[in-house]
Coordinates of C-alpha atoms and ligand atoms in Angstrom, one line a residue:
M1 CA 16.5 0.9 -19.2
N2 CA 19.0 -1.2 -16.9
K3 CA 18.1 -5.0 -16.7
K4 CA 17.0 -5.6 -13.0
T5 CA 18.3 -8.9 -11.7
V6 CA 18.4 -10.8 -8.2
T7 CA 21.9 -9.3 -7.7
T8 CA 20.3 -5.9 -8.4
I9 CA 18.0 -6.5 -5.5
L10 CA 20.2 -8.1 -3.0
D11 CA 22.7 -4.8 -3.8
K12 CA 19.9 -2.6 -3.1
K13 CA 19.7 -3.9 0.6
C14 CA 23.3 -3.7 1.0
K15 CA 23.0 0.0 0.0
S16 CA 20.0 0.6 2.0
E17 CA 18.3 1.6 -1.3
K18 CA 14.4 0.9 -1.1
I19 CA 13.1 -1.8 -3.6
T20 CA 10.2 -1.1 -5.6
M21 CA 7.6 -3.5 -6.7
L22 CA 4.2 -3.7 -8.3
T23 CA 2.1 -6.5 -9.3
C24 CA 1.4 -6.6 -13.2
Y25 CA -0.9 -9.1 -15.3
D26 CA -0.7 -8.0 -18.9
Y27 CA 1.6 -6.7 -21.4
V28 CA 0.0 -3.1 -21.8
M29 CA 0.5 -2.4 -18.1
A30 CA 3.9 -4.0 -18.1
K31 CA 4.9 -1.5 -20.8
L32 CA 3.4 1.4 -18.7
I33 CA 5.0 0.2 -15.4
S34 CA 8.3 -1.0 -16.4
Y35 CA 9.4 2.1 -18.3
Q36 CA 9.2 4.1 -15.2
D37 CA 12.3 2.1 -14.1
I38 CA 10.5 -0.2 -11.4
D39 CA 12.8 -3.1 -9.9
M40 CA 10.4 -5.7 -9.8
L41 CA 7.0 -6.9 -11.5
L42 CA 5.0 -9.6 -9.8
V43 CA 2.8 -11.6 -11.7
G44 CA 0.7 -12.2 -8.6
D45 CA -2.2 -14.7 -8.0
S46 CA -4.4 -11.7 -7.0
L47 CA -5.0 -11.8 -10.7
G48 CA -7.5 -14.1 -9.4
N49 CA -9.4 -11.2 -7.9
V50 CA -8.6 -8.2 -10.0
K51 CA -8.5 -9.8 -13.5
L52 CA -10.7 -13.3 -13.1
G53 CA -13.4 -12.0 -10.7
Y54 CA -13.0 -14.8 -8.5
E55 CA -13.8 -14.5 -4.6
N56 CA -10.2 -15.3 -3.7
T57 CA -6.8 -16.6 -5.1
L58 CA -7.8 -20.5 -4.6
P59 CA -9.2 -21.0 -8.2
V60 CA -5.9 -19.8 -10.0
T61 CA -4.3 -22.3 -11.9
I62 CA -0.5 -22.7 -13.1
D63 CA -1.7 -22.2 -16.6
D64 CA -3.4 -18.8 -15.7
M65 CA -0.2 -17.7 -14.1
I66 CA 1.9 -18.6 -17.3
Y67 CA -0.5 -17.1 -19.4
H68 CA -0.3 -13.9 -17.9
T69 CA 3.2 -14.1 -17.1
K70 CA 3.8 -14.5 -20.9
S71 CA 1.8 -11.3 -21.4
V72 CA 3.8 -9.4 -18.8
K73 CA 7.1 -10.6 -20.3
R74 CA 6.5 -9.1 -23.7
G75 CA 6.0 -5.6 -22.3
N76 CA 8.6 -5.8 -19.6
A77 CA 11.3 -3.1 -20.2
G78 CA 13.9 -4.5 -17.6
A79 CA 12.3 -5.3 -14.1
L80 CA 13.0 -8.5 -12.7
L81 CA 10.0 -10.6 -13.4
V82 CA 8.6 -12.7 -10.5
T83 CA 5.6 -15.0 -10.9
D84 CA 3.5 -16.5 -7.9
M85 CA 3.1 -20.4 -7.7
P86 CA -0.6 -20.6 -7.3
F87 CA -2.4 -22.8 -4.5
M88 CA -2.0 -26.4 -4.5
S89 CA 1.0 -26.1 -7.3
Y90 CA 3.6 -26.6 -4.7
E91 CA 2.2 -28.2 -1.2
S92 CA 1.7 -31.7 -1.8
N93 CA 5.0 -32.8 -3.0
I94 CA 8.5 -31.3 -3.5
E95 CA 8.9 -32.9 -7.3
E96 CA 5.4 -31.5 -8.4
A97 CA 6.8 -27.8 -6.8
V98 CA 9.9 -28.1 -9.0
K99 CA 8.2 -29.1 -11.9
N100 CA 5.5 -26.2 -11.7
A101 CA 8.2 -23.5 -11.0
G102 CA 10.1 -24.8 -14.1
R103 CA 6.9 -24.4 -16.1
I104 CA 6.6 -20.8 -14.8
I105 CA 10.2 -20.1 -16.0
K106 CA 10.3 -22.1 -19.1
E107 CA 7.1 -21.7 -20.4
G108 CA 6.0 -18.2 -18.9
G109 CA 9.4 -16.6 -19.2
A110 CA 9.6 -15.6 -15.3
E111 CA 12.8 -15.0 -13.7
A112 CA 11.9 -16.3 -10.3
V113 CA 8.8 -17.5 -8.5
K114 CA 7.2 -16.3 -5.4
I115 CA 5.7 -19.0 -3.0
E116 CA 3.6 -18.7 0.3
G117 CA 4.4 -20.3 3.6
G118 CA 7.0 -20.9 6.2
V119 CA 9.0 -23.9 7.6
E120 CA 6.1 -26.3 6.2
I121 CA 7.4 -25.3 2.8
E122 CA 11.2 -25.1 3.6
E123 CA 12.3 -28.4 1.6
Q124 CA 10.2 -27.1 -1.6
V125 CA 12.2 -23.9 -1.4
K126 CA 15.3 -25.6 -1.0
A127 CA 14.4 -27.9 -4.1
I128 CA 13.4 -25.1 -6.4
V129 CA 16.6 -23.0 -5.6
N130 CA 18.8 -26.2 -6.4
A131 CA 17.1 -26.4 -9.6
K132 CA 18.5 -22.8 -10.5
I133 CA 15.1 -21.1 -9.9
P134 CA 15.3 -18.0 -7.8
V135 CA 12.6 -17.9 -5.0
V136 CA 10.9 -15.0 -3.1
G137 CA 9.1 -16.2 0.1
H138 CA 5.8 -14.6 1.6
L139 CA 4.9 -14.5 5.0
G140 CA 2.3 -12.9 7.2
L141 CA -1.1 -12.7 5.5
T142 CA -0.8 -15.3 3.0
P143 CA -4.0 -15.3 0.9
Q144 CA -3.9 -18.9 -0.3
A145 CA -4.4 -19.5 3.6
I146 CA -7.6 -17.6 3.8
N147 CA -9.7 -20.6 4.9
K148 CA -7.3 -21.3 7.7
F149 CA -7.2 -17.6 9.0
G150 CA -10.8 -17.3 8.7
G151 CA -10.7 -14.1 6.4
F152 CA -8.3 -11.3 5.6
K153 CA -7.0 -10.5 8.9
V154 CA -3.6 -8.8 10.0
Q155 CA -1.3 -11.6 11.2
G156 CA 1.6 -11.8 13.7
R157 CA -0.3 -10.1 16.6
T158 CA 0.1 -12.7 19.4
Q159 CA 3.8 -13.5 21.0
E160 CA 3.3 -17.2 19.6
A161 CA 2.5 -15.8 16.0
H162 CA 5.3 -13.1 16.3
D163 CA 7.8 -15.9 17.3
K164 CA 6.6 -18.1 14.7
L165 CA 6.9 -15.6 11.9
I166 CA 10.6 -14.9 13.1
S167 CA 11.5 -18.6 12.7
D168 CA 9.7 -18.9 9.4
A169 CA 11.6 -15.9 7.8
K170 CA 14.7 -17.4 8.9
A171 CA 13.9 -20.8 7.7
I172 CA 13.1 -19.4 4.1
E173 CA 16.4 -17.5 4.1
N174 CA 18.2 -20.6 4.9
A175 CA 16.4 -22.6 2.5
G176 CA 17.6 -20.1 -0.2
A177 CA 15.1 -17.4 -1.2
F178 CA 16.5 -14.2 -2.2
A179 CA 13.8 -11.8 -0.6
I180 CA 10.6 -12.2 1.3
T181 CA 7.3 -10.6 1.1
L182 CA 5.8 -9.7 4.5
E183 CA 1.7 -8.8 4.2
A184 CA -0.4 -7.6 6.6
I185 CA 1.5 -7.6 9.6
P186 CA 2.3 -5.1 12.6
E187 CA 5.1 -2.4 11.5
H188 CA 7.4 -3.3 14.4
L189 CA 7.3 -7.1 13.6
A190 CA 8.2 -6.4 9.8
K191 CA 11.0 -4.0 11.2
E192 CA 12.4 -6.8 13.4
V193 CA 12.3 -9.3 10.5
T194 CA 14.1 -6.9 8.1
E195 CA 16.8 -6.4 10.8
V196 CA 17.5 -10.1 11.4
L197 CA 17.6 -11.3 7.6
N198 CA 20.3 -10.7 5.3
I199 CA 18.2 -10.8 2.3
P200 CA 15.4 -8.0 1.6
T201 CA 11.9 -7.8 2.9
I202 CA 9.3 -6.3 0.5
G203 CA 6.2 -5.2 2.7
I204 CA 2.5 -4.9 1.7
G205 CA 0.6 -3.5 4.8
A206 CA 4.0 -4.1 6.8
G207 CA 4.8 -0.5 7.4
R208 CA 7.6 1.7 6.7
Y209 CA 10.9 -0.2 7.6
C210 CA 11.0 -3.0 5.1
D211 CA 13.6 -3.0 2.3
G212 CA 11.0 -2.2 -0.2
Q213 CA 7.1 -2.1 -1.0
V214 CA 4.7 -3.8 -3.3
L215 CA 1.2 -2.8 -4.1
V216 CA -1.4 -4.5 -6.3
V217 CA -1.4 -2.1 -9.1
D218 CA -5.0 -2.0 -9.8
D219 CA -5.5 -1.0 -6.3
M220 CA -3.1 1.8 -6.4
I221 CA -4.3 3.1 -9.6
G222 CA -8.0 3.1 -8.3
M223 CA -8.9 0.4 -11.0
F224 CA -10.1 -2.0 -8.7
D225 CA -12.8 -0.9 -6.4
D226 CA -14.7 -3.9 -4.9
F227 CA -12.5 -3.7 -1.6
T228 CA -9.6 -1.5 -0.8
P229 CA -7.5 -2.7 2.1
K230 CA -6.0 0.2 4.6
F231 CA -2.6 -0.3 3.6
V232 CA -3.5 0.8 -0.1
K233 CA -2.8 4.3 -1.2
K234 CA -4.5 5.3 -4.4
Y235 CA -2.1 7.4 -6.5
A236 CA -5.0 7.7 -9.2
N237 CA -8.6 7.2 -9.8
V238 CA -8.5 5.3 -13.1
S239 CA -12.0 3.6 -12.7
Q240 CA -13.6 6.9 -12.7
I241 CA -11.9 8.1 -15.7
I242 CA -12.9 5.0 -17.6
K243 CA -16.6 5.4 -16.3
T244 CA -16.7 9.1 -17.6
A245 CA -15.1 8.1 -21.0
V246 CA -17.4 5.5 -21.6
K247 CA -20.4 7.3 -20.6
E248 CA -19.5 10.1 -22.9
Y249 CA -18.9 7.6 -25.7
I250 CA -22.2 6.0 -25.3
E251 CA -24.0 9.4 -25.2
E252 CA -22.1 10.9 -28.5
V253 CA -22.9 7.6 -30.4
R254 CA -26.7 7.8 -29.3
E255 CA -26.7 11.5 -30.3
G256 CA -24.8 10.8 -33.8
K257 CA -21.9 13.1 -32.5
F258 CA -19.5 10.2 -33.1
P259 CA -17.8 9.5 -35.6
K260 CA -17.2 12.9 -36.9
E261 CA -16.0 13.4 -40.4
E262 CA -12.3 13.1 -39.2
N263 CA -12.9 9.7 -38.1
T264 CA -14.1 8.5 -41.4
Y265 CA -12.1 7.1 -44.5
K266 CA -12.8 9.1 -47.9
Ligands
KIV301 O1 -0.7 -11.9 -5.4 C1 -0.1 -10.9 -5.3 O2 -0.5 -9.9 -5.5 C2 0.6 -10.8 -4.1 C3 1.0 -9.6 -3.5 C4 -0.1 -9.1 -2.6 C5 2.4 -9.5 -2.8 O3 1.1 -12.0 -3.4

């Protein structure tokens, strides 16, 4: 499997080839996904929702992110491995942001970090990039700002929000990010951002014109069904397969049909 790097991702924008990315939180899934030749794996702080059962991503810690990154790293065949910086691991000061990004790379084995926000975190992005750590930005519906937004709502709909998103995207590009994730914004806005930037945009609920797409893997395989946003396409119904298998196992054990002779040692 060809190793994907930051250069691979930048080249794809130049060649107008779509970039593929999925979230991933453990070794088994990393093997399953990366051997299909995906470009990027994201250890998203969405693991707070889909793996740890929190209501949102806010309680996720830097140690949670490092733990899951290590697991993904062991199963990754060659995708570029990106890990989210969790809430309050970069906002309060630049030194703290660089230190935590460094831990994600050094202890977790990620190759880049993703960080939510616009002009307000420009200096953090610059400092992390100066520390030789590649950065992916994240704009639009940034889940760590859930309390500010008052819920999971589409962003960038007013003229003011539209203009702010464009200037945030330029600021994050100028600060040195090599890609930007755009979440839950109108398609025309994502198209405009994609056209004004030299670095690739990776959309989630941002329409068809981004340079690449990302989804939460548990959503797209139908594993996590507490809530499914409109922008998700379910490519499988894994939760149903698991429920059926577990039900059959319970019945067979109760009825003495499992284990059979072939499942026993002589
Ligand atoms: O945490 C995450 O999974 C993300 C994606 C939604 C892009 O940031």
